[in-house]
Coordinates of C-alpha atoms in Angstrom, one line a residue:
M1 CA 12.4 10.0 -8.3
K2 CA 15.0 9.1 -10.9
R3 CA 14.0 9.4 -14.6
W4 CA 14.8 5.7 -15.4
R5 CA 11.7 4.8 -13.3
L6 CA 9.4 6.3 -15.9
G7 CA 9.4 3.1 -17.8
L8 CA 8.1 1.2 -14.7
L9 CA 5.5 3.9 -14.0
L10 CA 4.0 4.1 -17.5
V11 CA 3.8 0.3 -18.0
C12 CA 2.2 -0.2 -14.6
W13 CA -0.6 2.2 -15.3
A14 CA -1.2 0.9 -18.8
L15 CA -2.7 -2.3 -17.5
T16 CA -6.4 -1.5 -18.1
C17 CA -5.8 1.0 -21.0
G18 CA -3.1 -0.6 -22.7
P19 CA -1.7 -1.8 -31.6
V20 CA -0.3 -5.2 -31.0
A21 CA 2.0 -6.2 -33.9
Q22 CA 3.3 -9.6 -34.8
A23 CA 6.0 -10.7 -32.4
Q24 CA 9.4 -11.7 -33.6
E25 CA 10.7 -13.3 -30.4
R26 CA 9.5 -15.8 -27.8
W27 CA 8.1 -14.7 -24.5
E28 CA 10.8 -14.1 -21.8
L29 CA 9.9 -14.6 -18.2
R30 CA 10.8 -11.5 -16.2
K31 CA 9.1 -12.1 -12.8
D32 CA 7.4 -15.0 -11.2
T33 CA 6.4 -14.6 -7.6
D34 CA 3.2 -14.9 -5.5
G35 CA 1.7 -17.0 -8.3
I36 CA 1.9 -14.1 -10.8
A37 CA 4.1 -14.5 -13.9
V38 CA 5.1 -11.5 -16.0
Y39 CA 6.6 -12.0 -19.5
T40 CA 7.9 -9.6 -22.2
K41 CA 8.4 -10.1 -25.9
D42 CA 9.8 -8.0 -28.7
L43 CA 7.4 -6.7 -31.4
A44 CA 8.0 -6.3 -35.1
N45 CA 8.4 -2.6 -36.0
D46 CA 7.9 -1.5 -32.4
A47 CA 10.6 -0.4 -30.0
Y48 CA 8.4 -1.1 -27.0
K49 CA 8.0 -4.6 -25.6
Q50 CA 4.7 -6.4 -25.4
I51 CA 3.8 -7.6 -21.9
K52 CA 2.0 -10.7 -20.7
V53 CA 0.7 -11.5 -17.2
V54 CA -0.5 -15.0 -16.3
C55 CA -2.0 -15.9 -13.0
E56 CA -4.9 -17.5 -11.2
L57 CA -7.4 -15.3 -9.3
P58 CA -10.3 -16.0 -7.0
G59 CA -13.8 -15.6 -8.4
T60 CA -15.6 -16.2 -11.6
P61 CA -15.3 -14.8 -15.2
Q62 CA -18.4 -12.7 -14.6
L63 CA -17.1 -11.3 -11.4
L64 CA -13.9 -10.2 -13.0
V65 CA -15.7 -8.8 -16.0
N66 CA -18.0 -6.8 -13.7
L67 CA -15.0 -5.4 -11.9
L68 CA -13.4 -4.3 -15.2
K69 CA -16.7 -2.6 -16.2
D70 CA -16.6 -0.6 -12.9
V71 CA -14.2 1.8 -14.5
E72 CA -14.5 4.6 -11.9
R73 CA -13.1 2.1 -9.3
H74 CA -10.0 1.2 -11.3
Q75 CA -8.0 3.6 -9.1
D76 CA -8.6 1.1 -6.3
W77 CA -6.3 -1.5 -7.9
V78 CA -4.5 -0.2 -11.0
Y79 CA -1.1 1.1 -10.0
L80 CA -0.6 4.9 -10.7
N81 CA -4.3 5.4 -11.7
R82 CA -5.3 8.8 -10.5
K83 CA -8.9 8.6 -11.8
T84 CA -11.0 7.0 -14.5
R85 CA -14.3 8.3 -15.7
L86 CA -16.9 6.9 -18.1
L87 CA -17.4 9.1 -21.2
K88 CA -19.9 7.1 -23.1
K89 CA -21.8 3.8 -22.7
L90 CA -22.2 2.5 -26.3
S91 CA -23.9 -0.6 -25.0
D92 CA -23.8 -2.9 -22.0
N93 CA -20.7 -4.5 -23.4
R94 CA -19.0 -1.4 -25.0
L95 CA -17.7 1.4 -22.9
V96 CA -15.6 4.5 -23.7
Y97 CA -13.7 5.9 -20.8
Y98 CA -10.9 8.4 -19.9
T99 CA -8.1 7.6 -17.5
E100 CA -5.2 9.5 -16.0
A101 CA -1.8 8.4 -14.7
D102 CA -0.4 10.3 -11.8
L103 CA 3.4 10.4 -12.4
P104 CA 5.8 11.9 -9.9
W105 CA 7.4 15.3 -10.5
P106 CA 9.2 16.2 -12.8
L107 CA 7.6 13.7 -15.1
T108 CA 4.6 14.8 -17.2
D109 CA 1.4 12.9 -16.3
R110 CA -0.2 10.7 -19.0
D111 CA -3.8 10.3 -20.0
M112 CA -5.8 8.3 -22.6
V113 CA -9.2 7.6 -24.0
V114 CA -10.0 3.9 -24.6
E115 CA -12.9 1.8 -25.8
A116 CA -13.5 -1.5 -23.9
V117 CA -15.3 -4.3 -25.6
F118 CA -16.6 -7.1 -23.3
F119 CA -17.5 -10.2 -25.2
P120 CA -20.5 -12.1 -23.7
V121 CA -19.6 -14.4 -20.8
Q122 CA -20.8 -17.9 -21.4
A123 CA -20.9 -20.7 -18.8
H124 CA -17.8 -22.9 -18.6
K125 CA -16.1 -20.9 -21.4
P126 CA -13.3 -18.3 -21.5
A127 CA -14.3 -14.7 -21.4
R128 CA -12.5 -12.0 -23.4
V129 CA -12.1 -8.3 -23.0
E130 CA -10.3 -5.9 -25.4
V131 CA -9.4 -2.4 -24.5
K132 CA -7.8 0.0 -27.1
S133 CA -7.0 3.7 -27.5
V134 CA -9.5 5.7 -29.5
T135 CA -9.7 9.3 -30.6
G136 CA -12.5 11.8 -31.1
Y137 CA -14.2 11.7 -27.7
L138 CA -12.2 14.1 -25.7
P139 CA -9.7 16.9 -26.6
R140 CA -6.2 16.8 -25.2
Q141 CA -6.1 18.0 -21.6
T142 CA -3.7 20.6 -20.3
G143 CA -0.9 19.2 -18.2
F144 CA -1.1 15.7 -19.8
V145 CA 0.7 13.8 -22.6
R146 CA -2.0 11.8 -24.4
I147 CA -1.1 8.1 -24.9
P148 CA -1.5 7.7 -28.7
T149 CA -1.8 3.9 -29.1
S150 CA -2.5 1.0 -26.8
L151 CA -4.1 -2.4 -26.7
A152 CA -4.9 -4.7 -23.8
V153 CA -6.5 -8.1 -24.1
W154 CA -7.9 -10.2 -21.2
E155 CA -8.5 -13.9 -21.6
I156 CA -10.3 -15.2 -18.5
T157 CA -10.8 -19.0 -18.2
P158 CA -12.7 -20.7 -15.4
V159 CA -10.6 -23.2 -13.5
T160 CA -13.1 -24.2 -10.8
D161 CA -16.4 -22.5 -9.7
R162 CA -14.2 -20.4 -7.4
K163 CA -11.1 -19.6 -9.4
V164 CA -10.1 -18.3 -12.9
K165 CA -7.0 -18.3 -14.9
V166 CA -6.1 -14.9 -16.5
E167 CA -3.8 -14.3 -19.4
Y168 CA -3.4 -10.6 -20.0
T169 CA -1.4 -9.1 -22.8
F170 CA -0.8 -5.4 -23.6
S171 CA 1.3 -3.0 -25.5
V172 CA 1.5 0.8 -25.3
N173 CA 3.2 3.7 -26.9
P174 CA 3.6 6.2 -24.0
G175 CA 3.8 9.2 -26.2
G176 CA 6.1 12.2 -25.8
T177 CA 9.8 11.9 -25.7
V178 CA 10.3 8.7 -23.7
P179 CA 13.2 6.4 -24.8
A180 CA 12.1 2.8 -25.4
W181 CA 14.8 1.5 -23.2
L182 CA 13.4 3.4 -20.2
V183 CA 10.0 1.8 -20.8
N184 CA 11.4 -1.6 -21.2
L185 CA 13.8 -1.4 -18.3
T186 CA 11.6 -2.4 -15.4
V187 CA 8.3 -3.5 -17.0
A188 CA 7.6 -6.4 -14.6
T189 CA 7.3 -4.9 -11.2
G190 CA 4.3 -2.6 -11.9
P191 CA 2.0 -5.2 -13.5
H192 CA 2.9 -7.6 -10.7
K193 CA 1.8 -5.1 -8.1
T194 CA -1.5 -4.4 -10.0
F195 CA -2.5 -8.0 -10.1
Q196 CA -1.7 -8.4 -6.5
N197 CA -4.2 -5.6 -5.8
L198 CA -6.7 -7.1 -8.2
R199 CA -6.5 -10.5 -6.4
Q200 CA -7.2 -8.8 -3.0
I201 CA -10.3 -7.0 -4.4
L202 CA -11.6 -10.0 -6.1
A203 CA -11.2 -12.1 -3.0
S204 CA -13.1 -9.4 -1.0
R205 CA -15.9 -9.2 -3.5
F206 CA -16.2 -12.9 -3.9
T207 CA -16.8 -13.3 -0.2
N208 CA -18.8 -10.1 0.1
P209 CA -20.8 -9.7 -3.1
R210 CA -22.4 -6.4 -2.1
R211 CA -19.0 -4.6 -2.0

């Protein structure tokens, strides 16, 4: 696989792991197909672009929040996710977990430790989830480059009793020696694929709650 594809690979995987600075530019639409729109925006004092995904998904805010809390199943829908494991449950709404990205040879795999904060879901109101990189829970692992900083924010708004609107933003510094232009080159395709996977799983769980 060509090295220019590293940008795509890292940004795809950062979806549930992915500091956000003040933006200097407006959002630029990069991809809009299958009801999933992906935007990018330049950040002040940051060479890497911020990403935003906007789409509608089947289910309820609580269903999506429950899926995000099921961290060891993230590999079922997050592109490039090799595995994710829970490190510490600080409370029902605060989880610390470790996740790995399986990058193709000769690229070095990435990993990160993040803390996810799930704000209480209230009826007929938007739900919010924040996921950011943290330190101190797990030493660096052999064979991986540790992602130093990331932040992902989920805004989940009920549209009907069977559908939600999601606005997802994230930024990430992939660590190591990765030129920013590589990361920014093909940032739209991976997030789009991840949200397609997420839609399929939500649709399945909405119709079969026990899954």
